[in-house]
Coordinates of C-alpha atoms and ligand atoms in Angstrom, one line a residue:
M1 CA -1.4 -5.3 34.2
R2 CA -0.3 -2.8 31.6
D3 CA 2.1 -4.8 29.6
A4 CA 2.8 -5.1 25.8
L5 CA 0.2 -8.0 25.6
D6 CA -2.9 -6.1 26.6
N7 CA -2.0 -2.6 25.4
P8 CA -5.0 -1.7 23.2
F9 CA -3.4 1.1 21.7
S10 CA -1.6 0.4 18.4
P11 CA 0.2 3.3 16.4
G12 CA 1.1 2.1 12.8
S13 CA 0.0 -1.5 13.0
D14 CA -2.1 -2.8 10.2
T15 CA -5.3 -3.8 12.3
V16 CA -8.1 -2.1 13.2
P17 CA -7.5 -0.3 16.5
D18 CA -9.3 -1.4 19.7
V19 CA -9.6 2.1 20.6
W20 CA -11.3 3.9 17.8
A21 CA -12.2 7.3 17.3
G22 CA -14.6 9.4 15.1
R23 CA -14.9 9.0 11.3
T24 CA -18.6 8.7 12.0
E25 CA -19.4 10.4 8.8
Q26 CA -17.2 8.1 6.5
L27 CA -18.8 5.1 8.4
S28 CA -22.2 6.2 7.9
D29 CA -21.8 7.0 4.3
W30 CA -20.9 3.1 4.0
R31 CA -23.6 2.0 6.1
D32 CA -26.3 4.3 5.3
V33 CA -25.5 5.2 1.7
V34 CA -23.1 3.0 -0.3
R35 CA -24.0 -0.3 0.9
P36 CA -27.6 -0.1 0.8
R37 CA -27.9 1.8 -2.5
R38 CA -25.6 -0.5 -4.5
L39 CA -27.4 -3.5 -2.8
A40 CA -30.7 -2.2 -4.1
G41 CA -29.3 -1.9 -7.5
L42 CA -29.1 1.8 -7.4
P43 CA -26.1 4.0 -9.0
E44 CA -23.6 5.1 -6.4
R45 CA -20.0 6.3 -7.0
G46 CA -16.9 4.6 -5.6
R47 CA -15.1 6.4 -2.8
T48 CA -11.7 7.8 -2.9
I49 CA -10.3 8.6 0.5
L50 CA -7.3 10.7 0.5
G51 CA -5.4 12.4 3.2
E52 CA -1.7 13.0 4.7
P53 CA 0.0 10.1 6.2
G54 CA -1.3 9.0 9.6
L55 CA -4.8 10.3 9.1
G56 CA -6.2 7.0 9.1
K57 CA -7.3 6.4 5.6
S58 CA -6.3 2.6 5.3
T59 CA -7.7 2.1 8.8
L60 CA -11.0 3.6 8.1
V61 CA -11.5 1.2 4.9
R62 CA -9.9 -1.7 6.8
R63 CA -12.8 -1.3 9.5
I64 CA -15.3 -1.0 6.6
A65 CA -14.1 -4.0 5.0
Q66 CA -14.3 -5.6 8.3
E67 CA -17.9 -4.9 9.0
A68 CA -18.6 -5.7 5.6
S69 CA -17.1 -9.2 5.9
R70 CA -19.0 -9.7 9.0
A71 CA -22.1 -9.2 7.1
G72 CA -21.4 -11.5 4.8
D73 CA -19.8 -9.6 1.9
W74 CA -17.0 -10.7 -0.3
V75 CA -14.3 -8.5 0.6
T76 CA -11.0 -8.3 -1.1
P77 CA -7.9 -7.9 1.5
Q78 CA -6.4 -4.5 1.5
L79 CA -4.6 -4.2 -1.8
R80 CA -1.5 -2.0 -1.0
V81 CA 0.1 -1.0 -4.3
P82 CA 3.9 -1.0 -3.9
A83 CA 5.5 1.9 -5.6
G84 CA 5.9 1.4 -9.4
A85 CA 4.2 -2.1 -9.2
D86 CA 1.8 -3.3 -11.9
P87 CA -1.6 -2.7 -10.3
L88 CA -3.8 -4.6 -12.9
K89 CA -1.8 -7.7 -11.7
L90 CA -2.8 -7.1 -8.1
V91 CA -6.3 -6.3 -8.7
A92 CA -6.9 -9.2 -11.1
E93 CA -5.5 -11.8 -8.3
A94 CA -7.9 -10.0 -6.0
V95 CA -10.9 -10.4 -8.4
L96 CA -10.0 -13.8 -8.9
A97 CA -10.3 -14.4 -5.2
L98 CA -13.6 -12.5 -5.2
A99 CA -15.0 -14.9 -8.0
A100 CA -13.9 -17.8 -5.8
D101 CA -15.6 -16.3 -2.8
A102 CA -18.6 -16.0 -5.1
G103 CA -18.4 -19.4 -6.2
L104 CA -17.7 -18.9 -9.6
S105 CA -14.6 -21.2 -9.9
S106 CA -16.7 -24.0 -10.1
S107 CA -19.2 -22.7 -12.6
R108 CA -19.4 -25.0 -15.8
E109 CA -20.7 -21.7 -17.8
K110 CA -18.5 -20.9 -20.6
R111 CA -19.0 -17.3 -20.4
I112 CA -17.8 -17.4 -16.6
G113 CA -15.0 -19.7 -17.3
D114 CA -13.9 -17.5 -20.2
A115 CA -13.8 -14.7 -18.0
I116 CA -11.8 -16.0 -15.5
A117 CA -9.1 -17.4 -17.7
R118 CA -8.9 -13.8 -19.2
V119 CA -8.3 -12.7 -15.8
Q120 CA -5.7 -15.3 -15.0
A121 CA -3.7 -14.2 -18.0
V122 CA -3.9 -10.4 -16.7
A123 CA -2.9 -11.8 -13.2
V124 CA 0.3 -13.3 -14.7
S125 CA 1.3 -10.5 -17.4
G126 CA -0.5 -7.5 -16.1
I127 CA -0.6 -4.7 -18.4
S128 CA 2.1 -5.7 -20.7
L129 CA 0.8 -6.0 -24.4
T130 CA 1.4 -9.3 -25.1
L131 CA -2.1 -10.0 -23.9
R132 CA -3.7 -7.3 -26.1
G133 CA -2.2 -9.1 -29.1
A134 CA -4.0 -12.4 -28.2
D135 CA -7.4 -11.4 -28.7
G136 CA -7.3 -7.3 -29.5
R137 CA -8.8 -6.7 -26.0
E138 CA -7.3 -4.6 -23.5
P139 CA -6.6 -6.3 -20.1
F140 CA -8.9 -4.1 -18.2
T141 CA -11.8 -5.3 -20.3
A142 CA -11.0 -8.8 -18.7
L143 CA -11.4 -7.3 -15.2
T144 CA -14.9 -5.7 -15.6
A145 CA -16.2 -8.9 -17.4
L146 CA -15.1 -10.9 -14.4
L147 CA -16.3 -8.1 -11.8
V148 CA -19.6 -8.3 -13.7
E149 CA -20.1 -11.7 -13.1
V150 CA -19.3 -11.3 -9.5
G151 CA -21.8 -8.8 -8.9
L152 CA -24.3 -11.0 -10.9
A153 CA -23.6 -13.9 -8.4
A154 CA -24.1 -11.4 -5.7
I155 CA -27.4 -10.5 -7.0
A156 CA -28.6 -14.3 -7.2
D157 CA -27.6 -14.6 -3.7
G158 CA -29.8 -11.6 -2.8
R159 CA -27.9 -10.0 0.5
V160 CA -24.3 -9.7 -0.2
M161 CA -22.3 -7.5 -2.3
A162 CA -18.4 -7.2 -3.1
L163 CA -16.2 -4.8 -1.8
I164 CA -12.7 -3.9 -3.3
H165 CA -10.4 -1.8 -1.5
I166 CA -7.2 -0.4 -3.2
D167 CA -4.3 1.3 -0.8
E168 CA -1.9 3.6 -1.6
V169 CA -3.1 4.3 -5.1
Q170 CA -0.6 7.3 -5.5
N171 CA 1.9 4.8 -5.9
I172 CA 0.3 3.8 -9.3
T173 CA 2.8 6.1 -11.6
D174 CA 2.3 4.2 -14.8
E175 CA -0.3 6.6 -16.8
K176 CA -1.6 3.7 -18.8
A177 CA -1.9 1.2 -16.0
L178 CA -3.7 3.9 -13.9
S179 CA -6.3 4.9 -16.6
Q180 CA -7.0 1.1 -17.4
L181 CA -7.7 0.3 -13.7
L182 CA -9.8 3.3 -13.1
I183 CA -11.7 2.4 -16.1
A184 CA -12.1 -1.3 -15.4
L185 CA -13.5 -0.4 -11.9
G186 CA -15.5 2.5 -13.2
D187 CA -17.1 0.3 -15.8
A188 CA -18.1 -2.2 -13.5
L189 CA -19.5 0.4 -11.2
T190 CA -21.6 1.9 -13.9
H191 CA -22.7 -1.4 -15.7
E192 CA -26.2 -2.2 -15.6
V193 CA -28.0 -5.4 -15.9
E194 CA -31.5 -6.4 -16.6
V195 CA -33.4 -8.3 -14.0
S196 CA -37.0 -9.5 -13.6
V197 CA -39.3 -7.9 -10.9
P198 CA -42.2 -9.3 -9.5
G199 CA -45.0 -9.3 -11.9
G200 CA -42.5 -10.2 -14.7
A201 CA -41.3 -6.8 -15.9
R202 CA -37.5 -6.2 -16.8
V203 CA -35.7 -3.6 -15.2
S204 CA -32.2 -2.7 -15.3
R205 CA -30.0 -2.3 -12.1
S206 CA -26.5 -1.5 -11.0
L207 CA -24.3 -4.4 -9.7
P208 CA -24.0 -4.7 -5.8
I209 CA -20.1 -4.0 -6.3
A210 CA -18.3 -1.2 -4.2
V211 CA -14.7 0.3 -4.6
Y212 CA -12.8 2.3 -2.1
L213 CA -9.5 3.7 -3.0
T214 CA -7.3 5.3 -0.5
G215 CA -3.9 7.2 -0.8
L216 CA -1.9 10.5 -0.6
P217 CA -4.0 13.4 -1.7
D218 CA -1.6 13.8 -4.7
F219 CA -3.6 10.9 -6.3
E220 CA -6.5 13.3 -7.3
D221 CA -4.2 15.1 -9.6
M222 CA -3.0 12.0 -11.1
A223 CA -6.5 10.5 -11.6
G224 CA -7.9 14.0 -12.6
A225 CA -5.2 14.6 -15.3
R226 CA -5.9 11.3 -16.9
M227 CA -9.5 10.9 -16.7
G228 CA -10.6 14.4 -15.8
A229 CA -14.5 14.8 -15.2
T230 CA -14.8 11.1 -15.9
F231 CA -13.1 10.3 -12.7
A232 CA -15.2 12.7 -10.8
R233 CA -18.2 11.3 -12.1
R234 CA -17.4 7.6 -11.2
F235 CA -15.7 8.4 -7.7
K236 CA -16.4 10.6 -5.1
T237 CA -13.6 11.9 -3.2
T238 CA -13.2 12.8 0.6
T239 CA -10.2 14.1 2.1
L240 CA -9.6 13.3 5.7
S241 CA -8.5 15.7 8.1
A242 CA -7.7 15.8 11.9
I243 CA -10.3 13.8 14.2
D244 CA -12.4 16.2 16.3
E245 CA -11.2 16.6 20.3
E246 CA -14.9 15.5 21.2
D247 CA -14.4 12.3 19.2
L248 CA -11.1 11.6 20.9
A249 CA -12.7 12.2 24.4
E250 CA -15.6 9.8 23.6
A251 CA -12.9 7.1 22.5
L252 CA -11.2 7.5 25.8
Q253 CA -14.4 7.7 28.0
E254 CA -14.5 4.0 28.4
F255 CA -11.1 4.4 30.4
V256 CA -12.2 7.2 32.3
L257 CA -15.8 5.8 33.3
E258 CA -15.4 1.9 33.7
G259 CA -11.9 1.4 32.9
W260 CA -10.3 -0.7 30.2
A261 CA -10.8 -4.4 30.6
V262 CA -7.4 -6.5 30.7
S263 CA -6.7 -9.9 32.2
D264 CA -4.7 -9.6 35.4
D265 CA -1.8 -11.9 36.4
A266 CA -3.8 -14.1 38.1
G267 CA -6.0 -15.3 35.1
G268 CA -9.1 -13.2 36.1
S269 CA -9.7 -9.6 34.9
A270 CA -8.9 -6.2 35.8
R271 CA -9.6 -2.9 34.5
V272 CA -7.1 -0.1 33.6
R273 CA -8.4 3.6 34.3
M274 CA -7.3 6.7 33.3
T275 CA -7.8 10.2 35.2
P276 CA -9.9 12.9 33.2
D277 CA -6.7 15.0 33.1
A278 CA -4.7 12.2 31.7
A279 CA -7.2 11.9 28.7
A280 CA -7.3 15.6 28.3
L281 CA -3.8 15.8 28.1
I282 CA -3.4 12.9 25.4
I283 CA -6.1 14.5 23.4
D284 CA -4.0 17.9 23.7
V285 CA -0.5 16.3 22.8
C286 CA -1.9 14.4 19.9
R287 CA -3.5 17.4 17.9
G288 CA -6.4 15.3 16.3
E289 CA -3.9 13.0 14.5
P290 CA -5.0 9.4 14.7
F291 CA -1.2 8.3 14.7
L292 CA -0.2 10.5 17.3
F293 CA -3.1 9.5 19.3
Q294 CA -2.3 5.8 19.3
L295 CA 1.2 6.7 19.9
A296 CA 0.3 9.2 22.9
G297 CA -1.9 6.3 24.2
E298 CA 0.6 3.5 23.9
Q299 CA 3.6 5.5 25.6
S300 CA 1.3 6.3 28.5
W301 CA 0.2 2.7 29.0
Y302 CA 3.8 1.8 29.2
A303 CA 4.8 4.6 31.6
A304 CA 3.8 2.7 34.6
S305 CA 2.0 -0.4 35.5
T306 CA -0.4 0.8 37.9
A307 CA -4.2 0.5 37.7
T308 CA -4.7 4.1 36.9
I309 CA -3.2 6.2 34.1
T310 CA -2.3 9.6 35.5
A311 CA -1.5 12.7 33.7
D312 CA 2.0 12.7 34.7
Q313 CA 2.4 9.1 33.0
V314 CA 0.9 10.7 29.7
R315 CA 3.6 13.4 30.2
R316 CA 6.5 11.0 30.7
G317 CA 5.1 8.5 27.9
W318 CA 4.9 11.5 25.3
Q319 CA 8.3 12.5 26.4
G320 CA 9.5 9.2 25.1
A321 CA 7.5 9.9 21.8
Q322 CA 8.5 13.2 20.9
R323 CA 11.1 12.3 18.5
E324 CA 8.7 10.1 16.6
A325 CA 6.1 12.7 16.8
T326 CA 8.5 15.4 15.3
A327 CA 9.4 12.9 12.6
H328 CA 5.7 12.1 11.7
V329 CA 5.1 16.0 11.0
E330 CA 8.4 16.7 9.3
R331 CA 7.7 13.5 7.0
I332 CA 4.4 15.4 6.2
L333 CA 6.0 18.6 5.5
E334 CA 9.2 17.2 3.7
R335 CA 6.7 15.5 1.0
L336 CA 5.3 19.0 0.0
P337 CA 6.5 21.0 -3.0
A338 CA 8.7 23.9 -1.9
R339 CA 6.0 26.5 -2.5
E340 CA 3.5 25.0 -0.5
R341 CA 6.1 24.2 2.5
Q342 CA 6.8 28.4 2.0
L343 CA 3.4 29.1 2.3
L344 CA 2.9 27.1 5.6
Q345 CA 5.9 28.5 7.0
A346 CA 4.9 32.3 6.1
M347 CA 1.5 31.6 7.3
S348 CA 2.9 30.2 10.7
E349 CA 5.3 33.2 11.3
L350 CA 2.2 35.7 11.2
P351 CA -0.1 36.3 14.3
A352 CA -3.1 34.3 13.7
P353 CA -5.6 37.5 13.1
E354 CA -3.0 38.5 10.4
R355 CA -3.0 35.5 8.4
T356 CA -4.7 37.0 5.3
A357 CA -3.8 36.0 1.7
T358 CA -2.5 39.4 1.5
R359 CA -0.2 39.4 4.3
I360 CA 1.0 35.7 3.5
A361 CA 1.8 36.8 0.0
E362 CA 3.8 39.7 1.1
A363 CA 5.5 37.5 3.6
M364 CA 6.4 35.2 0.8
G365 CA 7.9 38.0 -1.4
L366 CA 5.2 37.5 -4.0
S367 CA 4.4 40.6 -6.0
K368 CA 0.8 40.0 -6.3
V369 CA -1.8 38.1 -4.3
T370 CA -3.3 36.2 -6.9
E371 CA 0.1 34.4 -7.3
L372 CA -0.6 32.9 -4.1
G373 CA -3.9 31.3 -5.4
P374 CA -2.8 28.0 -6.7
T375 CA -0.7 27.2 -3.8
A376 CA -3.3 28.1 -1.5
Q377 CA -5.9 26.2 -3.1
R378 CA -3.9 22.9 -3.1
L379 CA -3.1 23.3 0.8
D380 CA -6.9 23.7 1.1
T381 CA -8.8 21.6 -1.1
V382 CA -6.3 18.8 -2.2
R383 CA -4.6 18.3 1.0
G384 CA -6.8 19.5 3.9
I385 CA -3.9 21.2 5.7
I386 CA -5.4 24.7 5.9
D387 CA -8.7 26.4 5.3
R388 CA -8.8 29.5 3.2
G389 CA -11.1 31.5 5.2
K390 CA -10.5 35.2 6.3
P391 CA -8.1 34.9 7.8
Y392 CA -6.6 31.5 6.7
T393 CA -6.4 28.9 9.7
F394 CA -4.7 25.4 10.0
R395 CA -7.0 22.3 9.6
H396 CA -4.2 20.2 10.2
R397 CA -3.3 21.0 13.8
A398 CA 0.0 18.9 14.4
V399 CA 1.4 20.8 11.5
E400 CA 0.2 24.0 12.9
A401 CA 1.6 23.1 16.3
Y402 CA 4.9 22.0 14.9
L403 CA 5.5 25.4 13.3
T404 CA 4.1 27.7 15.7
S405 CA 4.8 26.5 19.1
D406 CA 7.3 24.4 20.8
W407 CA 5.0 21.1 20.3
P408 CA 5.8 18.4 20.7
R409 CA 7.4 19.3 24.0
V410 CA 5.2 19.3 26.9
Ligands
ADP1 N1 -10.7 6.3 13.7 C1 -9.3 6.2 14.5 N2 -9.3 6.2 15.6 C2 -8.4 5.8 16.3 N3 -7.1 5.5 15.6 C3 -7.2 5.4 14.4 C4 -8.0 5.9 13.5 N4 -7.8 5.7 12.5 C5 -6.5 5.5 12.3 N5 -5.9 5.6 13.5 C6 -4.3 4.9 14.1 O1 -3.8 5.8 13.4 C7 -2.4 5.3 12.6 C8 -2.4 5.7 11.3 O2 -3.4 5.2 10.6 P1 -3.5 4.8 9.0 O3 -4.8 4.0 8.7 O4 -2.2 4.0 8.7 O5 -3.1 6.1 8.4 P2 -2.8 6.3 6.9 O6 -3.3 5.1 5.7 O7 -4.1 7.5 6.6 O8 -1.2 6.9 6.6 C9 -2.9 3.9 12.8 O9 -1.9 3.4 14.2 C10 -4.2 3.4 13.5 O10 -4.4 2.7 14.3
MG2 MG1 -2.1 3.8 4.7

């Protein structure tokens, strides 16, 4: 019992974790809004899910993709953009795979054959201009054309849709590649086709295609700078923040009530329980960070092999995880521009009720409080690290704990 093979916690792995917490709003947005609307031919924007590292962006959309795939949808694998890579190549390959799922590769229609051939060329040469020379069209138009064919195939099928997930979008640093990609996807999302409805009338509808982009908050600036309002019209952005304590408690409730089922050494099954105070301590130390939640759970699991996880085991486990927890928050802070880090520092040094714009500006040595504006705004709306109420508060509770207390020590 309680070994590496049956440990249900998974910090940093590329799977959907067994111990899932929260994100109900985003999951129901997919289940109740995006999928049904796009299936019904109604317009619905693509989704951009941004947030600081470790907040569960990739995992969230991986879970959405898993659900979609179980419903029979045609789903790309999570396409992770390596820094500096040509995203058009990556997406072209994925769209070819979608076309194969949609049964288009064996189509004898010339139009479809041409669309596939053009995307194959993009998969080989990406954004490089040689392609443009060949027929005068930009590579992205090939992607849109094939996505439209995939969408038409999905309409013909009647029950399924195509889902595209591109991860680490902030790595698309080539401006031309970024705008081509966003235009290609946006054009497919807004494309309308005419279909016949019972009674013979022709009506236009959108294609059953959904797009999820995930990455660091910096992406919004990049996309906004390239495409401005067009980007906002075609993609709806959500910035993830910490997971609520109630949601974390709910996730651990199965351990507390029935115990988590594992196989025992004799080939039967057993249950690993958690005392209520052990669960409370995991929730406390992780500060709403999904990555730290998995880490605390994993280390508590390994702290002993008894049938019940106790608070003392959580404490011992977390001690072993402190360095990693510290490094996690330091990574988040190190990525921030100096001015933003300064603001967080100044804010953390003030007593909570005194964290007003005026006092923070003063502490930062700014002559006017208005100079604080842009930095504070970014930390709030773009990054979701603070909340500019009166007074300012931290939304990223691990960053707050790191700066204001002796956390992660317990
Ligand atoms: N809703 C969730 N409930 C529980 N654990 C989660 C959840 N979302 C993410 N995690 C865990 O948090 C860690 C970081 O998630 P990840 O998706 O890689 O973050 P990001 O992509 O934002 O950097 C992973 O170990 C993952 O299993
Ligand atoms: Mg990720």
